[in-house]
Amino acid sequence: MKMQFVVRNAVFCLALSRLIIPFTAHAQSQVLGEVKLVGKTKADKTSGVWVDGQYLGYVLELKDDKKILLMPGEHEIAVRQAGYTDFTKKVVVEPRKKTEVEVVMLKDPRTRLPTVTSLVKLKVTPDRAAVFVDDAFAGTVAEFSGVGHGMLVSPGKHRIKIALAGYQAFETEVNLLAHQKMTIKTNLLQGSITQAGASIKQE
């Protein structure tokens, strides 16, 4: 009798757990609101996105299973791209509602490209990871990968960091000669969000 009670109790707990998980997910979906980012130009679509200081990815990919779902309240959206001024906007998210934000990236008049450059190509997975050169956001791996793509930098020493939330950050230092071409190859290792490094979390 006692054994029968234990078995029945275990079955009941298992059945209850199956009910709780979908209910929790459903309840959460009823609370969260969506922020949809819309860009027209290539610069708009390929710029990196930070929400409340946390890097999420680039504009074009943040949809479908990667769409931005946030708790109700005020949030700060920051969009960054090398050679452009930061686009920032505060939005108020409402439960079960979609807020659309049009991203407009403007050229930074202070940006001056070096007359002599070197080329750095990337072969890194995942290719949605953020790339930082000397602590400044440069773009995503995908922008600097493949035929005809690369990152133009001035000759000399540079710190290159590749990071993405949920992965261990990769860092290296290069010392480039004028007109030199080099390729950085690596696979980011999965890890805690805390191992992505400070560049991913920017104020």
mmCIF file of C-alpha atoms in Angstrom:
data_model
loop_
_atom_site.group_PDB
_atom_site.id
_atom_site.type_symbol
_atom_site.label_atom_id
_atom_site.label_comp_id
_atom_site.label_asym_id
_atom_site.label_seq_id
_atom_site.Cartn_x
_atom_site.Cartn_y
_atom_site.Cartn_z
ATOM 1 C CA MET A 1 0.000 0.000 0.000
ATOM 2 C CA LYS A 2 2.790 2.395 0.933
ATOM 3 C CA MET A 3 4.699 1.597 -2.264
ATOM 4 C CA GLN A 4 1.537 2.119 -4.308
ATOM 5 C CA PHE A 5 1.055 5.546 -2.699
ATOM 6 C CA VAL A 6 4.643 6.548 -3.488
ATOM 7 C CA VAL A 7 4.265 5.528 -7.135
ATOM 8 C CA ARG A 8 0.971 7.383 -7.489
ATOM 9 C CA ASN A 9 2.501 10.450 -5.832
ATOM 10 C CA ALA A 10 5.470 10.376 -8.209
ATOM 11 C CA VAL A 11 3.182 10.077 -11.237
ATOM 12 C CA PHE A 12 1.079 12.979 -9.967
ATOM 13 C CA CYS A 13 4.193 15.153 -9.454
ATOM 14 C CA LEU A 14 5.439 14.334 -12.960
ATOM 15 C CA ALA A 15 2.083 15.206 -14.478
ATOM 16 C CA LEU A 16 1.979 18.435 -12.474
ATOM 17 C CA SER A 17 5.480 19.413 -13.619
ATOM 18 C CA ARG A 18 4.401 18.972 -17.244
ATOM 19 C CA LEU A 19 1.545 21.353 -16.606
ATOM 20 C CA ILE A 20 3.625 23.942 -14.752
ATOM 21 C CA ILE A 21 6.333 24.363 -17.425
ATOM 22 C CA PRO A 22 3.971 25.264 -20.310
ATOM 23 C CA PHE A 23 1.905 27.411 -17.952
ATOM 24 C CA THR A 24 4.999 29.331 -16.837
ATOM 25 C CA ALA A 25 6.111 29.889 -20.434
ATOM 26 C CA HIS A 26 2.590 30.979 -21.372
ATOM 27 C CA ALA A 27 2.368 33.325 -18.385
ATOM 28 C CA GLN A 28 5.723 34.855 -19.284
ATOM 29 C CA SER A 29 4.633 35.430 -22.888
ATOM 30 C CA GLN A 30 1.574 37.252 -21.549
ATOM 31 C CA VAL A 31 3.812 39.671 -19.629
ATOM 32 C CA LEU A 32 6.615 40.425 -22.089
ATOM 33 C CA GLY A 33 6.492 43.048 -24.809
ATOM 34 C CA GLU A 34 8.372 43.042 -28.121
ATOM 35 C CA VAL A 35 10.709 45.664 -29.546
ATOM 36 C CA LYS A 36 11.148 45.464 -33.312
ATOM 37 C CA LEU A 37 14.061 47.311 -34.906
ATOM 38 C CA VAL A 38 13.701 48.464 -38.503
ATOM 39 C CA GLY A 39 16.537 49.746 -40.691
ATOM 40 C CA LYS A 40 16.620 50.817 -44.336
ATOM 41 C CA THR A 41 20.313 51.028 -45.207
ATOM 42 C CA LYS A 42 23.044 48.409 -44.950
ATOM 43 C CA ALA A 43 24.608 50.365 -42.091
ATOM 44 C CA ASP A 44 21.273 50.388 -40.253
ATOM 45 C CA LYS A 45 20.789 46.641 -40.669
ATOM 46 C CA THR A 46 24.317 45.525 -39.765
ATOM 47 C CA SER A 47 24.835 47.716 -36.694
ATOM 48 C CA GLY A 48 25.201 46.140 -33.263
ATOM 49 C CA VAL A 49 22.387 46.413 -30.720
ATOM 50 C CA TRP A 50 22.646 46.913 -26.959
ATOM 51 C CA VAL A 51 19.568 46.859 -24.718
ATOM 52 C CA ASP A 52 20.084 48.312 -21.250
ATOM 53 C CA GLY A 53 23.828 48.007 -21.833
ATOM 54 C CA GLN A 54 23.762 44.344 -22.922
ATOM 55 C CA TYR A 55 24.812 43.363 -26.456
ATOM 56 C CA LEU A 56 22.178 41.221 -28.203
ATOM 57 C CA GLY A 57 23.260 40.989 -31.838
ATOM 58 C CA TYR A 58 22.898 43.047 -35.014
ATOM 59 C CA VAL A 59 19.693 44.722 -36.191
ATOM 60 C CA LEU A 60 18.821 42.444 -39.119
ATOM 61 C CA GLU A 61 19.001 39.197 -37.139
ATOM 62 C CA LEU A 62 16.887 40.280 -34.171
ATOM 63 C CA LYS A 63 13.622 38.783 -35.370
ATOM 64 C CA ASP A 64 11.707 35.476 -35.283
ATOM 65 C CA ASP A 65 13.394 33.229 -32.678
ATOM 66 C CA LYS A 66 15.863 36.039 -31.877
ATOM 67 C CA LYS A 67 13.258 38.785 -31.532
ATOM 68 C CA ILE A 68 13.665 41.200 -28.632
ATOM 69 C CA LEU A 69 11.265 40.394 -25.772
ATOM 70 C CA LEU A 70 11.482 42.625 -22.712
ATOM 71 C CA MET A 71 9.784 43.093 -19.383
ATOM 72 C CA PRO A 72 7.305 45.991 -19.271
ATOM 73 C CA GLY A 73 8.835 49.356 -18.433
ATOM 74 C CA GLU A 74 11.440 51.748 -19.803
ATOM 75 C CA HIS A 75 14.461 50.376 -21.651
ATOM 76 C CA GLU A 76 17.353 52.019 -23.470
ATOM 77 C CA ILE A 77 18.233 50.875 -26.981
ATOM 78 C CA ALA A 78 21.721 51.690 -28.287
ATOM 79 C CA VAL A 79 22.838 50.880 -31.831
ATOM 80 C CA ARG A 80 26.518 51.166 -32.763
ATOM 81 C CA GLN A 81 28.622 50.915 -35.903
ATOM 82 C CA ALA A 82 32.220 51.930 -36.580
ATOM 83 C CA GLY A 83 32.345 55.246 -38.445
ATOM 84 C CA TYR A 84 28.837 56.226 -37.345
ATOM 85 C CA THR A 85 27.444 58.116 -34.374
ATOM 86 C CA ASP A 86 25.624 56.002 -31.802
ATOM 87 C CA PHE A 87 21.862 55.769 -32.220
ATOM 88 C CA THR A 88 20.139 55.734 -28.824
ATOM 89 C CA LYS A 89 16.486 55.714 -27.920
ATOM 90 C CA LYS A 90 14.476 55.084 -24.770
ATOM 91 C CA VAL A 91 11.329 53.036 -25.233
ATOM 92 C CA VAL A 92 8.485 52.108 -22.903
ATOM 93 C CA VAL A 93 7.519 48.465 -23.348
ATOM 94 C CA GLU A 94 3.913 47.447 -22.722
ATOM 95 C CA PRO A 95 2.797 43.847 -21.975
ATOM 96 C CA ARG A 96 1.849 41.840 -25.094
ATOM 97 C CA LYS A 97 2.450 44.848 -27.355
ATOM 98 C CA LYS A 98 5.007 45.447 -30.107
ATOM 99 C CA THR A 99 7.031 48.655 -30.191
ATOM 100 C CA GLU A 100 8.688 49.473 -33.502
ATOM 101 C CA VAL A 101 11.880 51.524 -33.556
ATOM 102 C CA GLU A 102 13.298 52.894 -36.812
ATOM 103 C CA VAL A 103 17.089 52.818 -36.693
ATOM 104 C CA VAL A 104 18.876 55.610 -38.549
ATOM 105 C CA MET A 105 22.673 55.512 -38.529
ATOM 106 C CA LEU A 106 24.453 58.758 -39.394
ATOM 107 C CA LYS A 107 28.058 59.087 -40.530
ATOM 108 C CA ASP A 108 30.375 60.420 -37.845
ATOM 109 C CA PRO A 109 32.091 63.504 -39.343
ATOM 110 C CA ARG A 110 35.016 63.001 -36.958
ATOM 111 C CA THR A 111 35.929 59.666 -38.547
ATOM 112 C CA ARG A 112 39.079 59.737 -40.640
ATOM 113 C CA LEU A 113 40.189 56.644 -42.522
ATOM 114 C CA PRO A 114 43.962 56.047 -42.545
ATOM 115 C CA THR A 115 45.694 56.663 -45.873
ATOM 116 C CA VAL A 116 47.731 53.478 -45.415
ATOM 117 C CA THR A 117 45.899 50.378 -44.224
ATOM 118 C CA SER A 118 46.242 46.700 -43.381
ATOM 119 C CA LEU A 119 43.527 44.062 -43.844
ATOM 120 C CA VAL A 120 42.250 41.659 -41.189
ATOM 121 C CA LYS A 121 39.878 38.885 -42.239
ATOM 122 C CA LEU A 122 37.937 36.772 -39.769
ATOM 123 C CA LYS A 123 36.995 33.120 -39.863
ATOM 124 C CA VAL A 124 35.115 32.747 -36.591
ATOM 125 C CA THR A 125 32.041 30.940 -35.333
ATOM 126 C CA PRO A 126 29.466 32.005 -34.402
ATOM 127 C CA ASP A 127 29.618 34.725 -37.045
ATOM 128 C CA ARG A 128 27.084 36.910 -35.206
ATOM 129 C CA ALA A 129 29.668 37.674 -32.509
ATOM 130 C CA ALA A 130 30.703 41.286 -31.954
ATOM 131 C CA VAL A 131 34.159 42.500 -32.991
ATOM 132 C CA PHE A 132 36.037 45.165 -31.041
ATOM 133 C CA VAL A 133 39.266 46.852 -32.144
ATOM 134 C CA ASP A 134 41.127 48.678 -29.381
ATOM 135 C CA ASP A 135 37.919 48.457 -27.277
ATOM 136 C CA ALA A 136 35.783 50.163 -29.954
ATOM 137 C CA PHE A 137 32.915 48.242 -31.576
ATOM 138 C CA ALA A 138 33.820 47.568 -35.228
ATOM 139 C CA GLY A 139 30.969 45.336 -36.386
ATOM 140 C CA THR A 140 30.085 41.650 -36.428
ATOM 141 C CA VAL A 141 32.192 38.713 -37.584
ATOM 142 C CA ALA A 142 29.938 38.185 -40.615
ATOM 143 C CA GLU A 143 30.885 41.615 -41.982
ATOM 144 C CA PHE A 144 34.576 40.716 -42.088
ATOM 145 C CA SER A 145 34.305 37.130 -43.351
ATOM 146 C CA GLY A 146 34.255 35.585 -46.797
ATOM 147 C CA VAL A 147 35.530 36.593 -50.220
ATOM 148 C CA GLY A 148 35.905 40.332 -50.710
ATOM 149 C CA HIS A 149 35.326 41.146 -47.046
ATOM 150 C CA GLY A 150 37.765 42.266 -44.376
ATOM 151 C CA MET A 151 38.481 44.876 -41.751
ATOM 152 C CA LEU A 152 40.706 47.789 -42.740
ATOM 153 C CA VAL A 153 42.879 49.067 -39.893
ATOM 154 C CA SER A 154 45.924 51.274 -39.633
ATOM 155 C CA PRO A 155 49.329 49.545 -39.494
ATOM 156 C CA GLY A 156 50.784 48.900 -36.049
ATOM 157 C CA LYS A 157 49.590 47.238 -32.859
ATOM 158 C CA HIS A 158 45.899 46.593 -32.245
ATOM 159 C CA ARG A 159 43.882 44.624 -29.695
ATOM 160 C CA ILE A 160 41.153 42.570 -31.317
ATOM 161 C CA LYS A 161 38.387 41.075 -29.229
ATOM 162 C CA ILE A 162 35.530 38.854 -30.389
ATOM 163 C CA ALA A 163 32.685 38.330 -27.948
ATOM 164 C CA LEU A 164 29.090 37.193 -27.666
ATOM 165 C CA ALA A 165 26.858 36.655 -24.653
ATOM 166 C CA GLY A 166 26.902 32.978 -23.659
ATOM 167 C CA TYR A 167 30.430 32.422 -25.015
ATOM 168 C CA GLN A 168 33.949 32.915 -23.718
ATOM 169 C CA ALA A 169 35.510 36.009 -25.265
ATOM 170 C CA PHE A 170 38.495 35.639 -27.598
ATOM 171 C CA GLU A 171 41.244 38.269 -27.464
ATOM 172 C CA THR A 172 44.458 38.695 -29.378
ATOM 173 C CA GLU A 173 46.996 41.400 -30.182
ATOM 174 C CA VAL A 174 48.288 41.945 -33.697
ATOM 175 C CA ASN A 175 51.182 44.022 -35.011
ATOM 176 C CA LEU A 176 50.494 44.754 -38.659
ATOM 177 C CA LEU A 177 52.755 46.062 -41.391
ATOM 178 C CA ALA A 178 51.481 48.448 -44.053
ATOM 179 C CA HIS A 179 49.347 46.625 -46.662
ATOM 180 C CA GLN A 180 49.662 43.363 -44.728
ATOM 181 C CA LYS A 181 46.791 40.885 -44.897
ATOM 182 C CA MET A 182 46.063 38.403 -42.140
ATOM 183 C CA THR A 183 43.275 36.034 -41.123
ATOM 184 C CA ILE A 184 42.152 35.306 -37.578
ATOM 185 C CA LYS A 185 40.584 31.874 -37.136
ATOM 186 C CA THR A 186 38.866 30.649 -33.982
ATOM 187 C CA ASN A 187 35.703 29.078 -32.608
ATOM 188 C CA LEU A 188 34.243 30.740 -29.537
ATOM 189 C CA LEU A 189 33.728 28.296 -26.685
ATOM 190 C CA GLN A 190 30.371 28.229 -24.975
ATOM 191 C CA GLY A 191 30.351 29.556 -21.435
ATOM 192 C CA SER A 192 28.574 31.797 -18.970
ATOM 193 C CA ILE A 193 27.238 35.206 -19.989
ATOM 194 C CA THR A 194 29.760 36.630 -17.499
ATOM 195 C CA GLN A 195 32.621 35.281 -19.644
ATOM 196 C CA ALA A 196 31.696 37.434 -22.634
ATOM 197 C CA GLY A 197 33.693 40.299 -21.139
ATOM 198 C CA ALA A 198 33.102 43.953 -20.364
ATOM 199 C CA SER A 199 32.840 45.005 -24.027
ATOM 200 C CA ILE A 200 29.522 43.178 -24.340
ATOM 201 C CA LYS A 201 28.200 45.063 -21.321
ATOM 202 C CA GLN A 202 28.557 48.759 -22.136
ATOM 203 C CA GLU A 203 27.006 51.700 -20.390
#
